[in-house]
Tab-separated table of C-alpha atoms in Angstrom:
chain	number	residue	atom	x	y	z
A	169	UNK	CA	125.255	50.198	182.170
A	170	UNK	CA	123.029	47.201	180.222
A	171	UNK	CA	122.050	47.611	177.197
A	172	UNK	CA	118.438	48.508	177.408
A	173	UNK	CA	119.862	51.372	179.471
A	174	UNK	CA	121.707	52.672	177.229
A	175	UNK	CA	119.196	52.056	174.841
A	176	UNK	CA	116.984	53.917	176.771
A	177	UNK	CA	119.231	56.953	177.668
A	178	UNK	CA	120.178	56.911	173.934
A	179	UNK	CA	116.626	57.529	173.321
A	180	UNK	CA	116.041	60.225	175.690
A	181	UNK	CA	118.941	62.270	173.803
A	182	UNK	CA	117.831	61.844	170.381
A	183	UNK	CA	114.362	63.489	171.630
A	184	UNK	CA	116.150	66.397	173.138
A	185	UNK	CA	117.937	67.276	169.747
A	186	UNK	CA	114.302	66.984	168.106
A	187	UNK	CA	113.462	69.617	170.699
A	188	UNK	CA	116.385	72.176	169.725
A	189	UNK	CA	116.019	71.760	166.616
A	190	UNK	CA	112.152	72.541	166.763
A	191	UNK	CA	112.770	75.483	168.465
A	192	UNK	CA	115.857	77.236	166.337
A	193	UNK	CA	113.672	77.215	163.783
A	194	UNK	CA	110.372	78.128	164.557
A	195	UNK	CA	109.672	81.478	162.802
A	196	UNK	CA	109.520	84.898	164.963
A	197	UNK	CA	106.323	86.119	165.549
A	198	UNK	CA	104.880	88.301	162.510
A	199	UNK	CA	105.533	92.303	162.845
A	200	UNK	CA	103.036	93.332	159.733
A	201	UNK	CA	102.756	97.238	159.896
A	202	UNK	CA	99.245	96.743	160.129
A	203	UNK	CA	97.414	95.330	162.575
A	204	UNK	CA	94.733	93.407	160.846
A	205	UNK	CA	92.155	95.026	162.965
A	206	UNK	CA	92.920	98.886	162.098
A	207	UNK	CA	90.049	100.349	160.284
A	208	UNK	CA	90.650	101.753	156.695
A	209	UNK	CA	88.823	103.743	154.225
A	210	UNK	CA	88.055	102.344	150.710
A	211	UNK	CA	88.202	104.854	147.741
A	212	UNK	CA	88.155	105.218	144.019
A	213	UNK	CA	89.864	106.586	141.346
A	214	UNK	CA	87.810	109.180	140.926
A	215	UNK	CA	87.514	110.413	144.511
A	216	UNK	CA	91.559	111.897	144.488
A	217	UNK	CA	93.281	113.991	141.772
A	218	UNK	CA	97.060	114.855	141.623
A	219	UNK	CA	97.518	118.311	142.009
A	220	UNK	CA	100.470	119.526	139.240
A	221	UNK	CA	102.323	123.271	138.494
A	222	UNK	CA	99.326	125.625	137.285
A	223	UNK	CA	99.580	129.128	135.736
A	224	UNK	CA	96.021	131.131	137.243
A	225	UNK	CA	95.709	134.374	135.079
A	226	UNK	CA	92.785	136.430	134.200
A	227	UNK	CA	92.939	135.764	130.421
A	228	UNK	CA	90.813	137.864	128.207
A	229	UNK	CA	88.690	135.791	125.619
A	230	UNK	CA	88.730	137.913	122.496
A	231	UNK	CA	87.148	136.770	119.117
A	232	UNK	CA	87.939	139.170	115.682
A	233	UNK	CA	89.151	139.369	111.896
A	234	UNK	CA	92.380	139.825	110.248
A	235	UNK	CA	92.752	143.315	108.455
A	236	UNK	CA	95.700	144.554	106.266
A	237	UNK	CA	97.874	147.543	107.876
A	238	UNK	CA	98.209	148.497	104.689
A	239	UNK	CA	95.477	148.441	101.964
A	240	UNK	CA	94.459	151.012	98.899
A	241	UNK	CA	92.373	151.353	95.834
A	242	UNK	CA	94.511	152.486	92.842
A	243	UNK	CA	92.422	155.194	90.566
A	244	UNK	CA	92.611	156.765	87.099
A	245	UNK	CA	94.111	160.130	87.412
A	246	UNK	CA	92.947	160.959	83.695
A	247	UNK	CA	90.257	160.417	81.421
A	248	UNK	CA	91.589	157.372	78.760
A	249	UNK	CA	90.987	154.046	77.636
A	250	UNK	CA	92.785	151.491	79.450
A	251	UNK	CA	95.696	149.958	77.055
A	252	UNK	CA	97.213	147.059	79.223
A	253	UNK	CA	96.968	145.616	82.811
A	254	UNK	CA	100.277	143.916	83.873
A	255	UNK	CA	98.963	142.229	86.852
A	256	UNK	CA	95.984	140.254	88.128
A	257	UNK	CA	95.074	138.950	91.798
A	258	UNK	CA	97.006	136.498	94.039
A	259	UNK	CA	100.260	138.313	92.132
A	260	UNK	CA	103.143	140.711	94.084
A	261	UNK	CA	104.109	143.555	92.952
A	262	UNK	CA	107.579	146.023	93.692
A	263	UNK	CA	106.807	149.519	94.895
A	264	UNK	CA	107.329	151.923	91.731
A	265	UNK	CA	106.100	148.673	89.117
A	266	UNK	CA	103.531	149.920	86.600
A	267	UNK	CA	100.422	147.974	87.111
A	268	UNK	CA	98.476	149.621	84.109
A	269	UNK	CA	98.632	151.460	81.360
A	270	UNK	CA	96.309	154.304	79.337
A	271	UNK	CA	96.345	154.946	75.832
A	272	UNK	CA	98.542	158.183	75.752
A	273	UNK	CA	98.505	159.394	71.971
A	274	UNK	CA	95.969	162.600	72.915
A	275	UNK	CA	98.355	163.437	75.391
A	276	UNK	CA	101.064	163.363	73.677
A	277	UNK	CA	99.591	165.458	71.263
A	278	UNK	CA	98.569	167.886	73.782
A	279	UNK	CA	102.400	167.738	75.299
A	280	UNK	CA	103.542	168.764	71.570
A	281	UNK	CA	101.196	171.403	71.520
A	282	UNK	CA	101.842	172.878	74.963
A	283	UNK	CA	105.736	172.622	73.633
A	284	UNK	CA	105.150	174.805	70.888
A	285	UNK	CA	103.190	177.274	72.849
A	286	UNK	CA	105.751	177.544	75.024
A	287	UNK	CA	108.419	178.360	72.221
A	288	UNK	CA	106.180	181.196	70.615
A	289	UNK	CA	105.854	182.602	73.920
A	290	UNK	CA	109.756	182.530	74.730
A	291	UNK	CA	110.201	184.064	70.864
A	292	UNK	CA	107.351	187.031	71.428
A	293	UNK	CA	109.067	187.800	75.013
A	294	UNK	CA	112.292	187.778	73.119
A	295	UNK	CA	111.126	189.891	70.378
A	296	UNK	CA	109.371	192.041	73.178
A	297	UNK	CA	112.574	192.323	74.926
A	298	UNK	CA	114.627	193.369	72.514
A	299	UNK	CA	112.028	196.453	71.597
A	300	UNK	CA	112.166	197.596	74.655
A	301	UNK	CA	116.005	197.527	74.484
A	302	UNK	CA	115.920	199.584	71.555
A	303	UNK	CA	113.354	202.079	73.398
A	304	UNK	CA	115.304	202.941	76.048
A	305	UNK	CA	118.139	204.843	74.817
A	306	UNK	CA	115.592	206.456	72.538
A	307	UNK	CA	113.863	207.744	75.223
A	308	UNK	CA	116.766	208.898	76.828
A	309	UNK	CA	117.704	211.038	73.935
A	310	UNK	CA	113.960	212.527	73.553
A	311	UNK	CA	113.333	210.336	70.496
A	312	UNK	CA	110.657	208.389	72.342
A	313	UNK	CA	107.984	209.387	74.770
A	314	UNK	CA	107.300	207.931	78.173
A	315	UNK	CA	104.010	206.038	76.885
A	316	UNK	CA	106.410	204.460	74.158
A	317	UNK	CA	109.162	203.354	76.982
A	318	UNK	CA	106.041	202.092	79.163
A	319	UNK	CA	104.032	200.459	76.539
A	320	UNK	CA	107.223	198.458	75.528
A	321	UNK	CA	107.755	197.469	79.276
A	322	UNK	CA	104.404	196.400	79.248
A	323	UNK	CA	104.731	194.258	76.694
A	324	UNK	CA	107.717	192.310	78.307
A	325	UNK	CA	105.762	192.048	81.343
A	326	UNK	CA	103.076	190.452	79.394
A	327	UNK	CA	105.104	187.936	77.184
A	328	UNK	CA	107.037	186.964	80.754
A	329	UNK	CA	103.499	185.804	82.243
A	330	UNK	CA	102.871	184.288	78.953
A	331	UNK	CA	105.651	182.180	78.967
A	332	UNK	CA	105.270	181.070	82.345
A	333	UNK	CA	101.751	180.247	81.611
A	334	UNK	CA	103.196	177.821	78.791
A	335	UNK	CA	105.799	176.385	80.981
A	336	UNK	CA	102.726	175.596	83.294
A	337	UNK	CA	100.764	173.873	80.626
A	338	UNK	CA	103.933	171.956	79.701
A	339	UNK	CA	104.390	170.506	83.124
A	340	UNK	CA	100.945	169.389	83.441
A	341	UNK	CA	100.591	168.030	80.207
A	342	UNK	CA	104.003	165.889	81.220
A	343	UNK	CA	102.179	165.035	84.687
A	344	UNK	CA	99.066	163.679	82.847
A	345	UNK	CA	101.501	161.665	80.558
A	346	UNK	CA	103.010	160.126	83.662
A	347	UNK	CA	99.726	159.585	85.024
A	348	UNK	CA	98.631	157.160	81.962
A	349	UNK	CA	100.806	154.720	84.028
A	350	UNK	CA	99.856	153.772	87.494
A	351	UNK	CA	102.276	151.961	89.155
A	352	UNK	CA	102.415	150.490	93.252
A	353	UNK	CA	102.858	152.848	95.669
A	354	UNK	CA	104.667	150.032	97.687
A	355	UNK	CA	105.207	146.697	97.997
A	356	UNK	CA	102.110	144.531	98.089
A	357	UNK	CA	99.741	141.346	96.542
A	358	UNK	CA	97.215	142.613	94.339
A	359	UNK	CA	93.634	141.831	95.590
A	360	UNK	CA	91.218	142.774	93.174
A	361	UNK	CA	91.410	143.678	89.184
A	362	UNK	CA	88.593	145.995	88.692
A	363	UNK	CA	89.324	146.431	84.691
A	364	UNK	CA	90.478	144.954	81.752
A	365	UNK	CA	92.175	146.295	78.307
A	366	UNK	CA	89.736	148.545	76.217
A	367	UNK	CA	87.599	149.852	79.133
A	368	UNK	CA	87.227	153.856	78.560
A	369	UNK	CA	87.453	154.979	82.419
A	370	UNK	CA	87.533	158.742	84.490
A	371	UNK	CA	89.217	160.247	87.047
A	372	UNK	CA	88.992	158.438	89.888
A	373	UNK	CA	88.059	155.487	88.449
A	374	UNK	CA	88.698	151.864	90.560
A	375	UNK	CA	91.801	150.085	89.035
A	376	UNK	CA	93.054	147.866	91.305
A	377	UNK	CA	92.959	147.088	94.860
A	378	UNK	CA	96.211	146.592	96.759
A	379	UNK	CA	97.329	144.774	100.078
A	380	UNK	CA	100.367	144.776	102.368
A	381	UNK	CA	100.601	141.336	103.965
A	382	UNK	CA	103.879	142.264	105.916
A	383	UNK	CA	102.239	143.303	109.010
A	384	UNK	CA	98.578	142.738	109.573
A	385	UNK	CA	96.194	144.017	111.881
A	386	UNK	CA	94.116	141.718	114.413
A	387	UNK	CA	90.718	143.276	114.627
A	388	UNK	CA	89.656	142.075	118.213
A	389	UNK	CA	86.100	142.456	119.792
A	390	UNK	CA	86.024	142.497	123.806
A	391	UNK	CA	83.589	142.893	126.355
A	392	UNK	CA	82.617	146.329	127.763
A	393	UNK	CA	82.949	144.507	131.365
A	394	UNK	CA	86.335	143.602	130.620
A	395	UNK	CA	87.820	146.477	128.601
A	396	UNK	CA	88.994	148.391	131.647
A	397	UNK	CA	91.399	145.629	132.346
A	398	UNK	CA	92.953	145.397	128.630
A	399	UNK	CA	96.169	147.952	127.723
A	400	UNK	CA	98.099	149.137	124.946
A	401	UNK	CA	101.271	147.167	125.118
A	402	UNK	CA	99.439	143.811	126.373
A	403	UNK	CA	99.633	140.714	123.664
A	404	UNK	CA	96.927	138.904	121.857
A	405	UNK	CA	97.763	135.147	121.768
A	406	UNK	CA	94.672	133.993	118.711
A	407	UNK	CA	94.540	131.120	116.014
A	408	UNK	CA	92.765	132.363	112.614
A	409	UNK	CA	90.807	129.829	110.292
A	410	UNK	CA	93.412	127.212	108.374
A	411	UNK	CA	95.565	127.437	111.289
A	412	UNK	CA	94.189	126.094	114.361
A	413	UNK	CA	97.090	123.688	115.444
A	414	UNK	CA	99.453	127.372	115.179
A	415	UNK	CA	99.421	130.223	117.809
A	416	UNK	CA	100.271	133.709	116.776
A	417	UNK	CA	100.921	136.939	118.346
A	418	UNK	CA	99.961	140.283	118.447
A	419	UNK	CA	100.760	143.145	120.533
A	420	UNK	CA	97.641	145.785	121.457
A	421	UNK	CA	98.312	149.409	120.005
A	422	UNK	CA	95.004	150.885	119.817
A	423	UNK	CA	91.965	150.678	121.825
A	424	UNK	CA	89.032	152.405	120.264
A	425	UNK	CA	87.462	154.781	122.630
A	426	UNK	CA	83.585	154.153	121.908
A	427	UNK	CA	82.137	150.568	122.401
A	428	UNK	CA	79.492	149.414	118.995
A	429	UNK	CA	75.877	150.238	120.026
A	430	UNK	CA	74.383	146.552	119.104
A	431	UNK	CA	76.893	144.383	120.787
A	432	UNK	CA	78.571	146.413	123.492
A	433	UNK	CA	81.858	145.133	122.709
A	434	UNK	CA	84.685	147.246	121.959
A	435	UNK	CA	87.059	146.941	119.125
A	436	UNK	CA	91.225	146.499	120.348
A	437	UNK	CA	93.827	146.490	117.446
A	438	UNK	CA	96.582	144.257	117.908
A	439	UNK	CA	99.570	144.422	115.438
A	440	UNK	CA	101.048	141.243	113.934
A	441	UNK	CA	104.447	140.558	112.163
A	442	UNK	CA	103.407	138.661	109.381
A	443	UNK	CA	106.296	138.463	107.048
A	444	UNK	CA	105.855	134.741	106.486
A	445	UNK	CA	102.770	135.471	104.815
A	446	UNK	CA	100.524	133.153	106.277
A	447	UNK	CA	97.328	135.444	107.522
A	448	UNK	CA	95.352	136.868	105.384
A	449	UNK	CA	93.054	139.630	105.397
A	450	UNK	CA	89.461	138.559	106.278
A	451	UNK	CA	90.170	135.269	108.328
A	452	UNK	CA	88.544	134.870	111.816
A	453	UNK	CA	90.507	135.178	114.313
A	454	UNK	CA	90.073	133.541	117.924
A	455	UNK	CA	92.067	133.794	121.516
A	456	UNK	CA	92.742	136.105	124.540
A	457	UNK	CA	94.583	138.800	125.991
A	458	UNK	CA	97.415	137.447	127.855
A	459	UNK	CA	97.714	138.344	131.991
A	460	UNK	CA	100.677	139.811	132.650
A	461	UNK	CA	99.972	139.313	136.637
A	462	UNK	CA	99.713	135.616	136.109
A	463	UNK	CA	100.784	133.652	138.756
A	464	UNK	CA	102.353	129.895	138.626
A	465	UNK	CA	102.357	126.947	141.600
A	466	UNK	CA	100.547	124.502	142.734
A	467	UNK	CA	96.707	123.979	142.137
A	468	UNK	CA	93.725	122.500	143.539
A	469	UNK	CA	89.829	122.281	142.629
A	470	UNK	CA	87.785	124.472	144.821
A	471	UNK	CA	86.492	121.156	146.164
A	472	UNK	CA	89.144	119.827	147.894
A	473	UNK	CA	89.368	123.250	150.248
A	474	UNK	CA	88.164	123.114	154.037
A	475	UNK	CA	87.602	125.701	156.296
A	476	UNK	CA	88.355	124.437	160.247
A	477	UNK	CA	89.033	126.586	162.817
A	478	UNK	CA	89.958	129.852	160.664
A	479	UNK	CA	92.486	127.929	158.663
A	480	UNK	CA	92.120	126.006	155.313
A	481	UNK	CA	93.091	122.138	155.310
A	482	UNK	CA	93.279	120.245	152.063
A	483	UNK	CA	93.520	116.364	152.806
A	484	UNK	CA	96.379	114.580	151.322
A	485	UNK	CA	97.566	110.981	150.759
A	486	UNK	CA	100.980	110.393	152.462
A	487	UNK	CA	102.516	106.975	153.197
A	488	UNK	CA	99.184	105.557	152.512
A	489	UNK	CA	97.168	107.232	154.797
A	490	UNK	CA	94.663	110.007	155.313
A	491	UNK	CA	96.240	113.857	156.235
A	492	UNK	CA	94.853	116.552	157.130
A	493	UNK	CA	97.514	119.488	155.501
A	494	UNK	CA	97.072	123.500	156.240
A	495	UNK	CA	97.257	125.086	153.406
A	496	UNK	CA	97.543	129.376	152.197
A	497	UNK	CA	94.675	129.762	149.600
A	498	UNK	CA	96.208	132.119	146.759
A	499	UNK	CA	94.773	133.680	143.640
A	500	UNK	CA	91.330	131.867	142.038
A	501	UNK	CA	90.132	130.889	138.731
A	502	UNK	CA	86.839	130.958	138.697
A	503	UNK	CA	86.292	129.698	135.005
A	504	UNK	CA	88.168	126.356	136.031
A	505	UNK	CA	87.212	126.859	139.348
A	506	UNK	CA	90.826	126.150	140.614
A	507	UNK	CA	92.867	127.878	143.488
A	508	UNK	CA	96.724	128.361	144.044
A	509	UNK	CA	98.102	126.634	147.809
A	510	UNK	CA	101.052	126.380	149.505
A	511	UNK	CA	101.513	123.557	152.065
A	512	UNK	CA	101.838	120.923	148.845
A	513	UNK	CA	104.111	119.997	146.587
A	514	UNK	CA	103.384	118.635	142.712
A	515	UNK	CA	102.326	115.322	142.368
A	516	UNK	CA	100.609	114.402	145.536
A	517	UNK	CA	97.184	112.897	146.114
A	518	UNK	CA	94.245	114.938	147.486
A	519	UNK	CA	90.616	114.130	147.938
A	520	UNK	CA	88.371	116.066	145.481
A	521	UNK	CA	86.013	116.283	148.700
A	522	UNK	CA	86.509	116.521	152.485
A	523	UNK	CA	86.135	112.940	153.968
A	524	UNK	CA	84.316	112.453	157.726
A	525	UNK	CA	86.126	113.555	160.828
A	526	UNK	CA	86.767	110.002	161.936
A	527	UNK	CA	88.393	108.902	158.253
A	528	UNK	CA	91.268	111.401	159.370
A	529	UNK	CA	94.527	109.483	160.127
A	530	UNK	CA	93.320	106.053	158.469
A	531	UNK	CA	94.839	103.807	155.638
A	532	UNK	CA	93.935	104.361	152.639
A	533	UNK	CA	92.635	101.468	149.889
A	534	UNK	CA	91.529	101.489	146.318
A	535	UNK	CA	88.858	99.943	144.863
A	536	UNK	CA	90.594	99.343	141.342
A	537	UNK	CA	94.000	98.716	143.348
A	538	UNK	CA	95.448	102.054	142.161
């Protein structure tokens, strides 16, 4: 071979290698998931919502005021001047404590006197006694008539009624001392000081006013129209005024019978353990009556629901793309206008509103990139 054929062939080699080489690496032909050409629909934000867990219950609103369970106006029992009062408002008080005091020096007197009384009447019943004592035998022997014997009986008779008419006036004249001191009937916060030291009062006259904050009373005000679905036993979930950012509880035992002729609500009484002290009597009160047939799953707006065919489709966003889902519609809130489904699970994309017939089964883009 010369040399400008090998030069030649030599040639003719190194462009075959160019040629391999080209072709090992040329790049397989792209397999993108989407064709380029496939139609899509563009949405926002605001056209889906994620649907999430949702309790639907037929909650009662109920609006009211706190009341005391236990509340009473402490009176004079006797006519006196008022000596001291122990106590004034905001301050607690032990059941049996003596709250105020009455100046007792006529009764006293009038104690000493009903004493005495009663000691002449025990000596004339004795004295009375004992002549009758003597009588008898007397009698017995013909010494005495029958009027003496029955005068003399008489006479006992009448000192024994005697004394027991002092005895009597000793125990009430003791009562009325006791009375000069009016002390709590339980444990409580006093509320109101209606007197002060020197004030002459009467029977019956307003002392004090006293409050049991241990359990309190929620005053609630419902609907007519809802009533009939409210029971003893239910709870009253309510914030009062001061405590918004705190929930309490109270569980219905009384539902008055007659609804209030200007408003047409009736009045439900829902008792509440407050032993920390923190509701007082007169705050405003705000909540509902708590379902007890609530139901919990997932939730979507009435919106989203479409009827085809007899069944109900809600459309979803799976795997970027458009699908049509049967769903089972369950119980409704109509307030929030929100329904219970099956056929879903939490956290998935739905359209607020049904989309065209021929958007079914295409991708899905955002405008904002979401």
């Amino acid at each position: 071979m010369t040399a400008t054929h090998w030069q030649q062939y030599k040639g003719q080699i190194g462009l075959w290698a160019m040629v391999l080489a080209v072709l090992w690496w040329w790049p397989e032909e792209s397999t993108s998931k989407y064709s380029p050409s496939e139609p899509f629909i563009e949405l926002s934000s605001v056209d889906v919502v994620t649907v999430k867990n949702t309790r639907i219950a037929q909650d009662i609103a109920v609006t009211g005021t706190i009341a005391p369970v236990r509340q009473t106006i402490l009176n004079a029992r006797v006519l006196g001047e008022v000596k001291q009062v122990f106590i004034r408002e905001g301050q607690s008080v032990k059941a049996g404590q003596v709250l105020v005091v009455q100046d007792d020096r006529d009764l006293v007197a009038r104690l000493q006197q009903a004493e005495a009384s009663l000691l002449t009447a025990k000596a004339e019943l004795a004295l009375a006694q004992q002549n009758l004592d003597r009588i008898k035998p007397l009698q017995q022997q013909n010494y005495a008539s029958s009027n003496d014997l029955a005068n003399a009986e008489r006479q006992v008779d009448i000192r024994h009624a005697q004394v027991k008419s002092a005895e009597v006036s000793v125990i009430q004249a003791k009562q009325q001392l006791a009375d000069m001191a009016v002390r709590a009937p339980y444990a409580g916060t006093v509320s109101e000081r209606l007197v002060d030291a020197g004030q002459s009062v009467a029977p019956n006259t307003p002392l004090l006013k006293l409050v049991d904050l241990s359990q309190v009373e929620l005053v609630a005000q419902v609907a007519a129209t809802e009533v009939a679905a409210i029971k003893v036993g239910q709870v009253i979930y309510f914030t009062a005024d001061g405590y918004a950012d705190q929930t309490f509880a109270g569980r219905i035992t009384r539902i008055n019978p007659v609804a209030k002729a200007g408003s047409r609500r009736v009045d439900v009484y829902a008792l509440v353990n407050n032993q920390k002290g923190l509701l007082r009597g007169g705050l405003f009160a705000k909540g509902y009556v708590r379902d007890d047939q609530a139901q919990q799953g997932v939730a979507v707006p009435f919106s989203a629901v479409q009827e085809r065919q007899g069944q109900k489709v809600v459309h979803v966003i799976r795997d970027n793309r458009l699908v049509a889902q049967e769903v089972s519609v369950g119980r409704r809130d109509e307030a929030k206008s929100l329904a219970l489904v099956t056929g879903l699970q939490a956290g998935e994309r739905i359209l607020l509103l049904p989309p065209l017939p021929q958007n079914e089964g295409r991708i899905v883009r955002f405008k904002d990139g979401r």
